[in-house]
Each structure stands twice: as structure tokens, then as C-alpha cells.
Coordinates of N, CA and C in Angstrom, one line a residue:
G6 N 1.4 -10.6 -34.7 CA 1.7 -9.4 -33.9 C 2.7 -9.6 -32.9
D7 N 2.9 -8.6 -32.1 CA 3.9 -8.7 -31.0 C 3.4 -9.5 -29.9
A8 N 4.3 -9.9 -29.0 CA 3.9 -10.6 -27.8 C 3.2 -9.6 -26.9
P9 N 2.3 -10.1 -26.0 CA 1.7 -9.3 -25.0 C 2.7 -8.7 -24.1
L10 N 2.4 -7.5 -23.6 CA 3.4 -6.7 -22.8 C 3.1 -6.9 -21.3
P11 N 4.2 -7.1 -20.5 CA 4.0 -7.0 -19.0 C 3.6 -5.5 -18.7
L12 N 3.0 -5.4 -17.5 CA 2.5 -4.1 -17.1 C 2.9 -3.9 -15.6
L13 N 3.5 -2.7 -15.3 CA 3.8 -2.4 -13.9 C 3.1 -1.1 -13.6
V14 N 2.3 -1.2 -12.5 CA 1.7 0.0 -11.9 C 2.5 0.4 -10.7
L15 N 3.1 1.6 -10.7 CA 4.1 2.0 -9.6 C 3.5 3.2 -8.9
L16 N 3.4 3.0 -7.5 CA 2.7 4.0 -6.7 C 3.7 4.8 -5.9
H17 N 3.6 6.1 -5.9 CA 4.5 7.0 -5.2 C 4.2 7.0 -3.6
G18 N 5.2 7.5 -2.9 CA 5.0 7.7 -1.5 C 4.4 9.0 -1.2
A19 N 4.3 9.4 0.1 CA 3.6 10.6 0.5 C 4.3 11.8 -0.2
G20 N 3.5 12.7 -0.6 CA 4.0 13.9 -1.3 C 4.5 13.7 -2.7
G21 N 4.1 12.5 -3.3 CA 4.5 12.2 -4.7 C 5.9 11.7 -4.8
Q22 N 6.6 11.4 -3.7 CA 8.0 10.9 -3.8 C 8.0 9.4 -4.3
H23 N 9.0 9.2 -5.1 CA 9.2 7.8 -5.6 C 10.5 7.2 -5.1
G24 N 11.3 7.9 -4.4 CA 12.6 7.4 -3.9 C 13.5 7.0 -4.9
G25 N 13.3 7.4 -6.2 CA 14.2 7.0 -7.3 C 13.6 5.9 -8.0
G26 N 12.6 5.2 -7.5 CA 12.0 4.0 -8.2 C 11.4 4.3 -9.5
D27 N 10.9 5.5 -9.7 CA 10.2 5.8 -11.0 C 11.2 5.9 -12.1
L28 N 12.4 6.5 -11.9 CA 13.4 6.6 -12.9 C 14.0 5.2 -13.2
L29 N 14.2 4.4 -12.2 CA 14.7 3.0 -12.4 C 13.7 2.2 -13.3
A30 N 12.5 2.3 -12.9 CA 11.4 1.6 -13.6 C 11.3 2.0 -15.0
L31 N 11.4 3.4 -15.2 CA 11.3 3.9 -16.6 C 12.4 3.4 -17.5
A32 N 13.6 3.4 -17.0 CA 14.7 2.9 -17.8 C 14.5 1.4 -18.1
H33 N 14.1 0.6 -17.1 CA 13.9 -0.8 -17.2 C 12.8 -1.1 -18.2
A34 N 11.7 -0.3 -18.2 CA 10.5 -0.4 -19.1 C 11.0 -0.2 -20.5
A35 N 11.8 0.8 -20.7 CA 12.2 1.1 -22.1 C 13.1 0.0 -22.6
Q36 N 14.0 -0.5 -21.8 CA 14.9 -1.5 -22.2 C 14.2 -2.9 -22.4
Q37 N 13.4 -3.3 -21.4 CA 12.8 -4.6 -21.5 C 11.4 -4.6 -22.2
R38 N 10.9 -3.5 -22.6 CA 9.6 -3.4 -23.2 C 8.5 -3.9 -22.4
F39 N 8.2 -3.1 -21.4 CA 6.9 -3.3 -20.7 C 6.2 -2.0 -20.4
L40 N 4.9 -2.1 -20.1 CA 4.1 -0.9 -19.9 C 4.3 -0.4 -18.5
L41 N 4.4 0.9 -18.3 CA 4.6 1.4 -16.9 C 3.5 2.5 -16.7
L42 N 2.8 2.4 -15.6 CA 1.8 3.4 -15.2 C 2.2 4.0 -13.9
L43 N 2.2 5.3 -13.8 CA 2.6 6.0 -12.6 C 1.4 6.9 -12.1
P44 N 0.4 6.3 -11.6 CA -0.8 7.1 -11.2 C -0.4 8.0 -10.0
E45 N -1.2 9.1 -9.9 CA -1.0 10.1 -8.8 C -2.2 9.9 -7.9
A46 N -1.9 9.9 -6.6 CA -3.0 9.9 -5.6 C -3.8 11.2 -5.7
Q47 N -5.1 11.2 -5.4 CA -5.9 12.4 -5.4 C -5.5 13.4 -4.5
S48 N -4.9 13.0 -3.3 CA -4.4 13.9 -2.3 C -2.9 13.7 -2.2
T49 N -2.3 14.1 -1.0 CA -0.9 13.9 -0.8 C -0.5 12.5 -0.7
S50 N -1.4 11.6 -0.2 CA -1.1 10.2 -0.2 C -2.3 9.4 -0.5
W51 N -2.2 8.1 -0.5 CA -3.3 7.2 -1.0 C -4.5 7.2 0.0
D52 N -5.7 6.9 -0.6 CA -6.9 7.1 0.2 C -7.0 6.3 1.5
F53 N -6.5 5.0 1.5 CA -6.7 4.2 2.7 C -5.8 4.7 3.9
L54 N -4.9 5.6 3.6 CA -4.1 6.2 4.7 C -4.9 7.4 5.2
R55 N -6.0 7.7 4.6 CA -6.8 8.9 5.0 C -8.2 8.4 5.4
G56 N -8.3 7.1 5.7 CA -9.6 6.6 6.2 C -10.4 5.6 5.4
G57 N -9.8 5.1 4.3 CA -10.5 4.0 3.6 C -10.3 4.0 2.1
Y58 N -10.6 2.9 1.5 CA -10.4 2.8 0.1 C -11.6 3.5 -0.6
G59 N -11.2 4.2 -1.7 CA -12.3 5.0 -2.3 C -11.8 5.5 -3.7
P60 N -11.6 6.9 -3.8 CA -11.3 7.5 -5.1 C -10.0 7.0 -5.7
D61 N -9.0 6.7 -4.9 CA -7.7 6.3 -5.5 C -7.8 4.9 -6.1
L62 N -8.5 4.0 -5.4 CA -8.6 2.7 -5.9 C -9.5 2.7 -7.1
A63 N -10.5 3.5 -7.1 CA -11.4 3.6 -8.3 C -10.6 4.1 -9.5
F64 N -9.7 5.1 -9.3 CA -8.9 5.7 -10.3 C -8.0 4.6 -10.9
I65 N -7.3 3.9 -10.1 CA -6.4 2.8 -10.5 C -7.1 1.8 -11.3
D66 N -8.3 1.4 -10.9 CA -9.2 0.5 -11.6 C -9.5 1.0 -13.0
R67 N -9.9 2.3 -13.1 CA -10.2 2.9 -14.4 C -8.9 2.9 -15.3
L68 N -7.8 3.2 -14.7 CA -6.6 3.3 -15.4 C -6.2 2.0 -16.0
L69 N -6.4 0.9 -15.2 CA -6.1 -0.4 -15.7 C -7.0 -0.8 -16.9
Q70 N -8.3 -0.5 -16.7 CA -9.3 -0.8 -17.8 C -8.9 -0.1 -19.1
W71 N -8.6 1.2 -18.9 CA -8.2 2.0 -20.1 C -7.0 1.4 -20.8
T72 N -6.0 1.0 -20.0 CA -4.8 0.5 -20.6 C -5.0 -0.8 -21.3
M73 N -5.8 -1.7 -20.6 CA -6.0 -3.0 -21.2 C -6.9 -3.0 -22.4
Q74 N -7.7 -1.9 -22.6 CA -8.5 -1.8 -23.8 C -7.6 -1.4 -25.0
R75 N -6.5 -0.7 -24.7 CA -5.7 -0.1 -25.8 C -4.4 -0.9 -26.0
Y76 N -4.0 -1.7 -25.1 CA -2.7 -2.4 -25.3 C -3.0 -3.9 -25.0
D77 N -2.1 -4.7 -25.7 CA -2.1 -6.1 -25.4 C -1.3 -6.5 -24.2
V78 N -2.0 -6.5 -23.1 CA -1.3 -6.7 -21.8 C -1.2 -8.2 -21.5
A79 N -0.1 -8.7 -21.1 CA 0.1 -10.1 -20.7 C -0.6 -10.3 -19.4
A80 N -1.7 -11.1 -19.4 CA -2.5 -11.3 -18.2 C -1.8 -11.9 -17.0
D81 N -0.7 -12.6 -17.3 CA 0.0 -13.3 -16.2 C 1.2 -12.4 -15.7
A82 N 1.3 -11.2 -16.3 CA 2.5 -10.4 -15.9 C 2.1 -8.9 -15.6
V83 N 1.1 -8.8 -14.8 CA 0.7 -7.5 -14.3 C 1.2 -7.4 -12.9
A84 N 1.9 -6.3 -12.6 CA 2.6 -6.1 -11.3 C 2.1 -4.8 -10.7
L85 N 2.1 -4.8 -9.3 CA 1.8 -3.5 -8.6 C 2.9 -3.3 -7.6
G86 N 3.5 -2.1 -7.7 CA 4.6 -1.8 -6.8 C 4.5 -0.4 -6.3
G87 N 5.4 -0.1 -5.3 CA 5.3 1.2 -4.8 C 6.4 1.5 -3.8
F88 N 6.6 2.7 -3.4 CA 7.6 3.2 -2.4 C 6.9 3.8 -1.2
S89 N 7.4 3.4 0.0 CA 6.9 4.1 1.2 C 5.4 3.9 1.3
D90 N 4.6 5.0 1.5 CA 3.1 4.8 1.5 C 2.6 4.0 0.3
G91 N 3.2 4.3 -0.9 CA 2.9 3.6 -2.1 C 3.1 2.1 -2.0
A92 N 4.2 1.7 -1.2 CA 4.5 0.3 -1.0 C 3.4 -0.4 -0.1
S93 N 3.0 0.4 1.0 CA 2.0 -0.1 1.8 C 0.7 -0.3 1.1
Y94 N 0.4 0.7 0.2 CA -0.8 0.6 -0.6 C -0.7 -0.5 -1.6
A95 N 0.4 -0.7 -2.2 CA 0.6 -1.8 -3.2 C 0.4 -3.2 -2.6
L96 N 0.9 -3.3 -1.3 CA 0.8 -4.6 -0.6 C -0.7 -4.8 -0.3
S97 N -1.4 -3.8 0.1 CA -2.8 -4.0 0.5 C -3.7 -4.3 -0.7
V98 N -3.6 -3.4 -1.7 CA -4.4 -3.6 -2.9 C -4.0 -4.9 -3.7
G99 N -2.7 -5.2 -3.7 CA -2.2 -6.3 -4.4 C -2.7 -7.6 -3.8
L100 N -2.7 -7.7 -2.5 CA -3.1 -8.9 -1.8 C -4.6 -9.1 -1.9
M101 N -5.4 -8.0 -2.1 CA -6.8 -8.1 -2.3 C -7.2 -8.5 -3.7
N102 N -6.2 -8.3 -4.6 CA -6.5 -8.5 -6.0 C -5.4 -9.4 -6.6
G103 N -5.0 -10.5 -5.9 CA -3.9 -11.3 -6.3 C -4.2 -12.1 -7.6
E104 N -5.5 -12.2 -8.0 CA -5.8 -12.9 -9.3 C -5.4 -11.9 -10.5
L105 N -5.3 -10.6 -10.2 CA -5.0 -9.7 -11.3 C -3.5 -9.4 -11.2
F106 N -2.9 -9.2 -10.0 CA -1.5 -8.9 -9.9 C -0.7 -10.1 -9.6
A107 N 0.2 -10.5 -10.5 CA 1.0 -11.6 -10.3 C 2.2 -11.3 -9.4
D108 N 2.6 -10.0 -9.4 CA 3.7 -9.6 -8.5 C 3.4 -8.4 -7.8
I109 N 3.9 -8.3 -6.5 CA 3.8 -7.1 -5.7 C 5.3 -6.7 -5.4
F110 N 5.6 -5.4 -5.6 CA 7.0 -4.9 -5.3 C 6.8 -3.8 -4.2
A111 N 7.3 -4.1 -3.0 CA 7.1 -3.1 -1.9 C 8.5 -2.6 -1.5
F112 N 8.8 -1.3 -1.8 CA 10.0 -0.7 -1.5 C 9.8 0.2 -0.2
S113 N 10.4 -0.3 0.9 CA 10.2 0.5 2.2 C 8.8 0.6 2.6
P114 N 8.1 -0.5 2.8 CA 6.7 -0.4 3.2 C 6.6 -0.1 4.7
G115 N 5.4 0.5 5.1 CA 5.2 0.7 6.5 C 4.2 -0.3 7.1
F116 N 3.2 -0.7 6.4 CA 2.3 -1.7 6.8 C 1.5 -2.2 5.7
M117 N 0.5 -3.1 6.0 CA -0.4 -3.5 4.9 C -1.8 -3.7 5.6
S118 N -2.8 -3.4 4.9 CA -4.2 -3.6 5.5 C -5.2 -4.0 4.4
P119 N -5.0 -5.2 3.8 CA -5.9 -5.7 2.8 C -7.3 -6.0 3.5
L120 N -8.4 -5.7 2.9 CA -9.7 -6.0 3.5 C -10.0 -7.5 3.4
R121 N -9.4 -8.1 2.4 CA -9.6 -9.5 2.1 C -8.4 -10.0 1.3
R122 N -8.3 -11.3 1.0 CA -7.2 -11.8 0.2 C -7.7 -12.6 -0.9
S123 N -7.1 -12.5 -2.1 CA -7.4 -13.3 -3.2 C -6.2 -13.6 -4.0
G124 N -6.1 -14.8 -4.5 CA -4.9 -15.2 -5.3 C -3.7 -15.3 -4.5
M125 N -2.6 -15.6 -5.1 CA -1.3 -15.8 -4.4 C -0.2 -15.1 -5.1
P126 N -0.2 -13.8 -5.2 CA 0.8 -13.0 -5.9 C 2.2 -13.3 -5.2
R127 N 3.3 -13.2 -6.1 CA 4.6 -13.2 -5.5 C 4.9 -11.8 -4.9
V128 N 5.6 -11.8 -3.8 CA 5.9 -10.5 -3.1 C 7.4 -10.3 -3.0
F129 N 7.8 -9.1 -3.4 CA 9.2 -8.7 -3.3 C 9.2 -7.5 -2.4
I130 N 10.0 -7.6 -1.3 CA 10.1 -6.4 -0.3 C 11.5 -6.1 -0.1
A131 N 11.8 -4.8 -0.2 CA 13.2 -4.3 0.0 C 13.1 -3.1 1.0
H132 N 14.1 -3.1 1.9 CA 14.1 -2.0 2.9 C 15.5 -1.7 3.3
G133 N 15.7 -0.4 3.5 CA 17.0 0.2 3.9 C 17.2 0.0 5.4
K134 N 18.4 -0.4 5.7 CA 18.7 -0.6 7.2 C 18.8 0.7 8.0
Q135 N 19.1 1.8 7.3 CA 19.2 3.1 7.9 C 17.9 3.9 7.7
D136 N 16.8 3.3 7.4 CA 15.6 4.1 7.1 C 15.1 4.8 8.4
Q137 N 15.1 6.1 8.3 CA 14.6 6.9 9.5 C 13.1 7.2 9.4
V138 N 12.5 6.9 8.3 CA 11.1 7.3 8.1 C 10.2 6.1 8.5
L139 N 10.5 4.9 7.9 CA 9.8 3.7 8.3 C 10.9 2.7 8.6
P140 N 11.0 2.3 9.9 CA 12.1 1.4 10.3 C 12.1 0.1 9.5
V141 N 13.3 -0.5 9.3 CA 13.5 -1.7 8.5 C 12.7 -2.8 9.1
E142 N 12.5 -2.8 10.4 CA 11.8 -3.9 11.1 C 10.4 -4.0 10.5
R143 N 9.8 -2.9 10.0 CA 8.5 -3.0 9.5 C 8.4 -3.9 8.2
G144 N 9.3 -3.6 7.3 CA 9.4 -4.4 6.1 C 9.6 -5.8 6.3
K145 N 10.6 -6.1 7.3 CA 11.0 -7.4 7.6 C 9.8 -8.2 8.2
A146 N 9.0 -7.5 9.1 CA 7.9 -8.2 9.8 C 6.8 -8.6 8.7
I147 N 6.6 -7.7 7.8 CA 5.6 -8.0 6.7 C 6.1 -9.2 5.9
A148 N 7.4 -9.2 5.6 CA 7.9 -10.4 4.8 C 7.8 -11.7 5.5
V149 N 8.1 -11.7 6.8 CA 8.1 -12.9 7.6 C 6.6 -13.4 7.7
R150 N 5.7 -12.4 7.9 CA 4.3 -12.8 8.1 C 3.7 -13.4 6.8
L151 N 4.0 -12.7 5.7 CA 3.5 -13.3 4.4 C 4.1 -14.6 4.0
A152 N 5.4 -14.8 4.3 CA 6.1 -16.1 4.0 C 5.4 -17.1 4.9
G153 N 5.1 -16.8 6.1 CA 4.4 -17.7 7.0 C 3.0 -18.1 6.6
E154 N 2.4 -17.2 5.8 CA 1.1 -17.5 5.3 C 1.1 -18.2 3.9
G155 N 2.3 -18.6 3.5 CA 2.4 -19.4 2.3 C 2.7 -18.6 1.0
Y156 N 2.9 -17.3 1.1 CA 3.2 -16.5 -0.1 C 4.7 -16.7 -0.5
A157 N 5.0 -16.7 -1.8 CA 6.3 -16.7 -2.3 C 6.9 -15.3 -2.1
V158 N 7.8 -15.2 -1.1 CA 8.3 -13.8 -0.7 C 9.8 -13.8 -0.9
Q159 N 10.2 -12.7 -1.5 CA 11.7 -12.4 -1.6 C 11.9 -11.1 -0.8
Y160 N 12.8 -11.1 0.1 CA 13.1 -10.0 1.0 C 14.5 -9.6 0.9
G161 N 14.8 -8.3 0.7 CA 16.1 -7.8 0.7 C 16.3 -6.5 1.5
E162 N 17.4 -6.5 2.3 CA 17.8 -5.3 3.0 C 19.0 -4.8 2.4
F163 N 19.2 -3.4 2.4 CA 20.4 -2.8 1.9 C 20.9 -1.7 2.8
D164 N 22.1 -1.4 2.7 CA 22.7 -0.3 3.5 C 22.2 1.0 2.8
G165 N 21.3 1.7 3.5 CA 20.8 2.9 3.0 C 19.6 3.4 3.7
A166 N 19.1 4.6 3.3 CA 18.0 5.3 4.0 C 16.7 5.0 3.3
H167 N 15.8 5.9 3.4 CA 14.4 5.8 2.9 C 14.4 6.1 1.4
L168 N 14.8 5.1 0.6 CA 14.8 5.3 -0.8 C 14.8 3.9 -1.5
V169 N 14.8 3.9 -2.8 CA 14.8 2.6 -3.5 C 16.2 2.3 -3.9
S170 N 16.6 1.0 -3.5 CA 17.9 0.6 -3.9 C 18.0 0.1 -5.3
P171 N 18.8 0.7 -6.2 CA 18.9 0.3 -7.6 C 19.1 -1.2 -7.8
P172 N 20.1 -1.8 -7.1 CA 20.2 -3.3 -7.4 C 19.0 -4.1 -7.0
L173 N 18.3 -3.8 -5.9 CA 17.1 -4.5 -5.5 C 16.0 -4.2 -6.4
A174 N 15.9 -3.0 -6.9 CA 14.8 -2.6 -7.8 C 15.0 -3.4 -9.1
H175 N 16.2 -3.5 -9.6 CA 16.5 -4.2 -10.8 C 16.2 -5.7 -10.6
A176 N 16.5 -6.3 -9.5 CA 16.2 -7.7 -9.2 C 14.7 -7.9 -9.2
A177 N 13.9 -6.9 -8.6 CA 12.4 -7.0 -8.6 C 11.9 -7.0 -10.0
L178 N 12.4 -6.0 -10.8 CA 11.9 -5.8 -12.1 C 12.2 -6.9 -13.1
R179 N 13.3 -7.6 -12.8 CA 13.7 -8.8 -13.6 C 12.7 -9.9 -13.5
Q180 N 12.1 -10.0 -12.3 CA 11.1 -11.0 -12.1 C 9.9 -10.9 -13.1
M181 N 9.6 -9.7 -13.5 CA 8.6 -9.5 -14.4 C 8.8 -10.2 -15.8
S182 N 10.1 -10.2 -16.2 CA 10.5 -10.8 -17.4 C 10.8 -12.3 -17.3
D183 N 10.8 -12.8 -16.1 CA 11.1 -14.2 -15.8 C 9.9 -15.2 -15.8
R184 N 8.8 -14.7 -16.3 CA 7.6 -15.6 -16.2 C 7.8 -16.8 -17.0

């Protein structure tokens, strides 16, 4: 049979915005042959930004189970990424489930609030220097903190606003095929 496929779960920002990351990931998935899931939050943003983990986390969990029952997913190449609020959610959920997610991609994150930590996922953070929504200092502070805690962190800044930088997105997505 075919080799097991890498899987990326990509989370949108507030109001369903992907900052261009969804189109980049889609093109990359088609070219590099990996599975891409683009779940929608139950409300305008992810549950923990509205008071705690709940329906969104349960939905992502069901989505992963459904996918793994139907596809041959490479166990060591499951990644969780996101943009803006989705990046904050990806960091939080990814750090809590580091034995499942080998990589976390956070494009313009605001913060992280994992309830616990498990595993040691690789973390890729990218942030625009002219971000008016979530200042670049936020992404940088998260990268510095995680690196200080022993995580393998890659951090990239780009000239730009609150969006996903294509070159940095491609660099992040390449990591998935570099296992």
C-alpha cells in the first residue's frame, strides 16, 4: 500500500479568518500529499476564548478519530496549526497533547493557556512586525518562553500585518515532510 499520510489540522482566527493560511496549506497538501482538516469553531472563535475548553475541543477530537479510522495517518506526523485566535488555540491544545501532535504551527498568536503539558512537540511561530491586531511582541514572548522551557522552537518575523506570510508558511509546512 501507500505510505501513511501526514495530517495537518488548521484552525481559523476570529470570525473564520485564516489570513491566507488555508489556501497556502491546501496547495501544499495537494502537492506534498498530506491530509488537511479545517474545522470550524462552534461560535465566532474557539471555546477557550469564551471561558473554557468544551465543545470545540470535543469536536476536534471526534474529527481526528473519524479521520484516523478512515485514512492511514502517519502517527509521527500529525500537526496542529492556526492563525490569530486559532494560533493561540493551536499552541494551547498542542502543548496539552504533545504526544499526539508532533508539530505546532502558530501564525500570529496572541497567547497560550494549556491546562497541562504533555510530550515535546516542535513549535513554529511566525509573526508580522506591523501586526496591528496582535503585536509581534506577543509571538516573540511565547517563542522565547517555550525555547527556555526546552521545546524545539523556530521563530520567524516578517514585514507585514496580521496575516500568514507565504514564505514562513511554506517553511513550516516543509517541516511536516522532513520527519
